[in-house]
Coordinates of C-alpha atoms and ligand atoms in Angstrom, one line a residue:
M197 CA 0.1 0.0 0.1
D198 CA 1.2 3.7 -0.7
I199 CA 2.2 5.5 2.2
F200 CA 1.7 9.3 2.6
S201 CA 5.5 9.8 3.9
E202 CA 6.1 12.6 6.4
K203 CA 8.1 14.4 3.7
E204 CA 5.0 14.6 1.4
E205 CA 2.5 15.5 4.7
I206 CA 5.0 18.5 5.6
D207 CA 4.7 19.7 1.8
R208 CA 0.8 19.5 1.6
T209 CA -1.3 22.7 2.7
N210 CA -3.7 22.7 0.6
F211 CA -6.7 22.2 2.9
G212 CA -9.0 25.4 3.6
R213 CA -11.7 23.7 5.9
P214 CA -11.1 24.1 9.5
H215 CA -10.3 21.5 12.1
C216 CA -12.5 22.0 14.9
F217 CA -11.5 21.8 18.4
L218 CA -13.8 21.8 21.4
L219 CA -12.5 22.0 24.8
G220 CA -14.1 20.7 28.3
A221 CA -12.7 20.7 32.1
G222 CA -11.0 17.7 31.2
A223 CA -8.8 19.5 28.6
S224 CA -7.2 22.0 31.3
L225 CA -7.0 19.2 33.8
A226 CA -4.6 17.0 31.3
A227 CA -2.6 20.1 30.4
F228 CA -2.0 21.4 34.2
P229 CA -2.4 18.4 36.3
N230 CA 0.1 20.5 39.2
G231 CA -1.6 23.2 38.5
D232 CA -0.2 26.6 37.3
K233 CA 3.4 27.8 37.7
N234 CA 2.9 28.5 41.1
G235 CA 1.0 25.5 42.0
R236 CA -2.3 27.3 41.8
V237 CA -4.7 24.0 41.2
L238 CA -7.7 23.7 38.8
P239 CA -10.6 22.8 40.6
V240 CA -13.1 20.5 39.4
M241 CA -17.1 20.7 40.7
D242 CA -16.2 18.2 43.5
N243 CA -13.7 20.1 45.1
F244 CA -14.7 23.8 44.0
I245 CA -15.9 24.7 47.5
E246 CA -12.7 23.5 49.1
V247 CA -10.2 24.9 46.4
L248 CA -11.2 28.2 46.3
Q249 CA -12.5 28.5 50.0
L250 CA -16.1 29.2 49.6
E251 CA -17.1 28.0 52.9
H252 CA -17.5 31.2 54.6
Y253 CA -19.6 32.6 51.8
L254 CA -22.0 29.5 51.7
N255 CA -22.0 29.6 55.5
R256 CA -23.5 33.0 55.6
A257 CA -26.0 32.0 53.2
G258 CA -27.2 29.2 55.5
Y259 CA -25.5 26.2 53.9
E260 CA -23.2 23.9 56.3
P261 CA -21.3 21.2 55.4
P262 CA -21.1 18.4 54.1
Y263 CA -22.2 21.0 51.3
D264 CA -23.8 19.4 48.0
N265 CA -22.3 20.2 44.6
F266 CA -21.5 23.6 43.9
E267 CA -23.0 24.0 40.8
N268 CA -26.7 23.0 42.6
I269 CA -26.1 25.6 45.4
Y270 CA -24.8 28.7 43.1
A271 CA -27.8 27.9 40.6
E272 CA -30.2 27.9 44.2
L273 CA -28.5 31.1 45.6
S274 CA -28.4 32.9 42.3
S275 CA -32.3 32.5 42.1
K276 CA -33.1 34.1 45.4
P277 CA -33.0 38.0 45.4
E278 CA -32.3 37.9 49.3
H279 CA -28.7 36.4 48.4
K280 CA -28.1 38.9 45.5
E281 CA -24.8 40.3 47.5
I282 CA -23.6 36.9 48.2
V283 CA -23.6 35.9 44.9
S284 CA -21.6 38.7 43.7
E285 CA -18.9 38.5 46.3
L286 CA -18.5 34.7 45.2
E287 CA -18.8 35.6 41.6
E288 CA -15.7 38.1 42.3
V289 CA -13.7 35.4 44.4
I290 CA -13.8 32.9 41.5
Y291 CA -13.2 35.2 39.0
Q292 CA -10.1 36.3 40.9
Y293 CA -8.8 32.7 41.7
F294 CA -8.8 31.9 38.0
E295 CA -7.6 35.3 36.9
G296 CA -4.2 34.8 39.1
M297 CA -3.3 31.7 37.4
E298 CA -0.4 31.8 35.0
L299 CA 1.0 29.2 32.6
P300 CA 4.3 27.4 33.8
D301 CA 7.2 28.3 31.9
E302 CA 8.1 25.6 30.1
P303 CA 5.8 24.3 27.2
T304 CA 2.3 22.7 28.0
L305 CA -0.1 20.5 26.4
Y306 CA -1.7 24.0 25.3
D307 CA 1.4 25.3 23.8
H308 CA 1.4 21.9 21.9
L309 CA -2.1 22.1 20.9
I310 CA -2.0 25.9 19.5
L311 CA 1.2 25.1 17.4
S312 CA -0.5 21.7 16.3
L313 CA -3.2 23.4 14.3
R314 CA -3.2 26.3 11.7
E315 CA -5.0 29.6 11.5
K316 CA -7.5 28.2 9.5
D317 CA -8.4 25.8 12.4
V318 CA -10.5 26.7 15.5
I319 CA -10.5 26.1 19.1
A320 CA -13.5 26.7 21.4
T321 CA -13.3 26.0 25.2
F322 CA -15.6 25.7 27.9
N323 CA -12.9 26.8 30.6
W324 CA -12.7 29.9 32.1
D325 CA -9.0 29.8 33.0
P326 CA -6.5 32.2 31.3
F327 CA -4.1 29.2 29.8
L328 CA -5.4 28.7 26.4
F329 CA -5.1 32.8 25.6
Q330 CA -2.2 32.9 27.3
A331 CA -0.6 30.0 25.3
A332 CA -1.6 31.5 21.9
A333 CA -0.2 34.9 23.0
R334 CA 3.0 33.5 23.8
N335 CA 3.7 31.3 20.4
N336 CA 2.2 33.8 18.0
H337 CA 5.8 35.0 17.3
I338 CA 6.1 31.8 15.4
K339 CA 2.8 31.9 13.5
K340 CA -0.7 33.4 14.0
S341 CA -2.3 31.1 16.2
P342 CA -5.9 29.1 15.2
K343 CA -9.0 31.1 16.3
L344 CA -9.7 30.7 19.5
F345 CA -13.5 31.2 21.2
F346 CA -14.7 31.1 24.8
L347 CA -17.9 29.8 25.2
H348 CA -18.4 30.1 28.6
G349 CA -16.3 33.5 28.5
S350 CA -12.7 33.6 29.8
V351 CA -10.9 35.4 32.8
A352 CA -7.9 36.2 30.0
I353 CA -10.3 38.2 28.0
G354 CA -11.1 42.0 28.0
I355 CA -13.3 43.5 25.2
C356 CA -13.5 47.0 24.0
H357 CA -16.9 47.7 22.6
N358 CA -15.9 50.7 20.9
C359 CA -14.2 48.5 18.5
S360 CA -15.6 45.3 19.0
L361 CA -12.3 43.5 19.9
K362 CA -11.2 40.7 22.2
I363 CA -7.8 41.1 23.7
N364 CA -5.9 40.3 26.6
V365 CA -8.0 41.8 29.7
H366 CA -4.8 43.7 30.9
A367 CA -3.9 45.5 27.9
L368 CA -5.4 48.9 26.4
C369 CA -7.3 48.8 23.3
P370 CA -4.5 48.9 20.5
K371 CA -7.1 50.7 18.1
C372 CA -8.4 53.3 20.6
N373 CA -6.4 53.2 23.7
E374 CA -9.5 52.7 26.1
R375 CA -9.1 50.5 28.6
T376 CA -11.2 46.9 28.0
Q377 CA -14.4 45.5 29.8
Q378 CA -13.6 42.2 31.6
S379 CA -15.5 39.6 29.7
R380 CA -18.4 37.9 31.3
I381 CA -17.9 34.7 32.6
L382 CA -21.0 32.1 32.7
Y383 CA -21.1 30.8 36.2
P384 CA -22.5 27.4 36.7
V385 CA -26.2 27.4 36.5
T386 CA -28.2 24.4 35.4
E387 CA -29.8 26.5 32.5
K388 CA -27.3 28.5 31.0
N389 CA -28.4 31.3 28.6
Y390 CA -26.1 31.7 25.5
T391 CA -27.7 34.8 24.2
D392 CA -28.1 37.4 26.7
D393 CA -24.6 38.6 26.8
P394 CA -23.4 39.9 23.6
F395 CA -19.9 38.6 23.7
I396 CA -20.9 35.1 24.7
K397 CA -23.4 34.9 21.9
N398 CA -20.8 36.3 19.5
E399 CA -18.5 33.5 20.7
W400 CA -21.0 31.0 20.3
D401 CA -22.1 32.3 16.8
A402 CA -18.6 32.4 15.5
F403 CA -17.7 28.5 16.6
R404 CA -21.0 27.4 15.2
H405 CA -20.0 28.7 11.9
Y406 CA -16.6 27.4 11.9
L407 CA -17.9 24.3 12.9
S408 CA -20.5 23.8 10.4
Q409 CA -17.6 24.1 8.0
G410 CA -15.4 21.7 9.8
Y411 CA -14.1 18.8 8.3
I412 CA -12.4 17.2 11.6
F413 CA -14.4 17.8 15.4
T414 CA -12.3 17.0 18.0
I415 CA -13.8 16.7 21.9
F416 CA -11.4 17.1 24.2
G417 CA -12.1 16.3 27.9
Y418 CA -15.5 17.3 27.7
G419 CA -18.2 15.1 28.9
A420 CA -21.3 16.6 27.8
P421 CA -22.8 16.6 31.4
V422 CA -26.7 16.8 31.9
S423 CA -26.6 20.2 32.8
D424 CA -25.3 21.4 29.3
V425 CA -28.2 19.7 27.3
E426 CA -28.6 23.4 25.6
A427 CA -24.8 23.5 24.7
V428 CA -24.9 19.7 23.1
K429 CA -28.0 20.9 21.2
L430 CA -26.1 24.0 19.5
L431 CA -23.4 21.9 18.7
S432 CA -25.1 19.2 17.1
E433 CA -27.2 21.7 14.9
A434 CA -23.9 23.2 13.7
W435 CA -22.4 20.1 12.8
G436 CA -25.2 18.9 11.2
K437 CA -26.6 15.4 10.9
P438 CA -24.7 12.5 10.9
E439 CA -26.2 11.2 7.7
D440 CA -24.9 14.4 6.1
K441 CA -21.6 13.9 7.5
S442 CA -19.9 10.8 5.5
L443 CA -16.9 12.4 4.7
E444 CA -16.2 14.2 8.0
E445 CA -14.6 12.7 11.2
I446 CA -15.2 12.8 15.2
E447 CA -12.2 12.5 17.1
I448 CA -12.8 12.3 21.2
I449 CA -9.9 12.4 23.2
D450 CA -10.9 10.6 26.4
V451 CA -9.7 7.6 28.6
L452 CA -13.2 5.8 28.3
S453 CA -13.9 3.1 25.8
K454 CA -14.8 3.5 22.1
E455 CA -18.1 1.9 22.5
E456 CA -19.2 4.0 25.8
L457 CA -17.8 7.5 23.6
G458 CA -19.7 6.2 20.8
N459 CA -22.8 6.1 22.4
R460 CA -22.1 9.6 24.5
W461 CA -21.9 11.5 20.9
E462 CA -24.1 8.9 18.8
E463 CA -26.2 12.5 17.4
F464 CA -22.6 13.4 15.9
I465 CA -21.2 10.3 14.1
H466 CA -21.6 9.3 10.7
T467 CA -21.7 5.0 11.4
H468 CA -18.0 4.3 12.3
H469 CA -16.6 7.5 11.4
Y470 CA -15.2 8.6 14.8
R471 CA -11.7 7.9 16.8
T472 CA -11.3 7.8 20.3
P473 CA -7.2 8.3 21.4
E474 CA -6.7 8.4 24.8
N475 CA -4.8 11.1 24.9
F476 CA -3.4 14.2 23.2
Y477 CA 0.2 12.9 22.2
V478 CA -1.7 10.4 20.3
S479 CA -4.5 12.3 19.0
M480 CA -4.6 13.4 15.2
S481 CA -2.9 17.0 16.0
S482 CA -0.1 15.5 17.6
R483 CA 0.5 12.7 14.8
H484 CA 0.0 15.5 11.9
P485 CA 0.7 18.8 13.5
R486 CA -0.8 21.3 11.4
R487 CA -1.6 18.9 8.8
T488 CA -4.4 17.0 10.4
C489 CA -7.2 17.7 7.6
E490 CA -4.7 17.1 4.6
A491 CA -3.3 13.6 6.3
L492 CA -7.2 12.4 7.0
W493 CA -7.9 13.1 3.3
E494 CA -5.2 11.0 1.9
C495 CA -5.9 8.1 4.2
L496 CA -9.8 8.3 3.7
M497 CA -10.2 9.4 0.2
M498 CA -6.7 8.4 -1.3
C499 CA -5.9 5.2 0.7
K500 CA -2.8 6.5 1.3
P501 CA -2.5 6.4 5.4
S502 CA 0.8 7.8 7.0
D503 CA 2.9 5.6 8.8
E504 CA 2.1 7.3 12.1
K505 CA 5.8 8.1 13.3
V506 CA 5.3 11.7 14.3
E507 CA 4.4 12.8 17.6
I508 CA 4.6 16.4 19.1
P509 CA 7.9 16.4 21.5
K510 CA 6.2 16.6 24.7
D511 CA 9.1 17.2 27.1
A512 CA 10.9 19.6 24.7
S513 CA 11.8 22.9 25.3
F514 CA 10.6 26.1 23.4
A515 CA 13.8 25.8 21.3
D516 CA 13.4 22.1 20.4
L517 CA 9.7 22.2 19.9
Y518 CA 10.2 25.1 17.5
S519 CA 12.7 23.1 15.5
F520 CA 10.4 20.3 15.4
I521 CA 7.6 22.4 14.1
N522 CA 9.4 25.0 11.7
P523 CA 9.7 22.9 8.9
R524 CA 5.9 22.6 8.7
I525 CA 5.6 26.3 9.0
E526 CA 7.9 26.9 6.5
A527 CA 6.2 24.6 4.0
E528 CA 3.1 27.0 4.7
K529 CA 4.8 30.0 3.9
A530 CA 5.9 28.8 0.6
Ligands
ZN48 ZN1 -11.3 50.2 21.2

């Protein structure tokens, strides 16, 4: 059988359709298992109250340990006008906790992810943390990053309403020199509203637009919890019906079994057109950096699979990582 060689893959840059990535909480956890640069850890819903030390606020509102899941408590609190003050204090504490997070100095999985996709590609995230935005910013001198969308908002994002720009929350608007306004972050209520806030609505509209054109859709670390029924519905409408997706591919990066994941994402998958790598480094982006769509096309349509020897060097320094990726970036310029 003919093989799509590494050399051919590097030289092939003809695909215009995007590879779309969706990141859930599991992606940030996989990228930052030990927390941020200063050891500040990422909470999960089950330890959210303890990690962010919210006990004092909850006690004032009449909650005693053992606490229910934070999502349930927050939903209840925010529906009661008498707790308005405590709710806004809680929101401020949560915002500050995430805003204080910093990328570790060495390359992280998010740097690898950003470098493994092209500007035509898209990453949408449900995570509030600033890591994806910071990783894009620190690699932007190498090549413009894929497009990023923050479906629940992000503490990294500031908005200039004069110029409709989203930029680093700490920077002044490069066009009008005004201070930006913090992006809303969507707190964990059961029925999330994706249309009230203009910024969040724009992020959704843009991601849905790209997803409708996507050739590969990778879902990374997102379990589609029952509280996200509305989100999954919006994504499914944008991606389209499985029967119309005979050329496209779904990739789910998750440790669960292929069968289990196939059932969970059934409404997105055309027959057997899906794969379930157990971690990022054996996923398509790591095996075919910046060439995922080209490699998939060669494999499925031209019957020319790759030999699957490439893998993003997980432990390399920035210098070595850039040497690894550079031939691909040079080929894109040519
Ligand atoms: Zn401006």
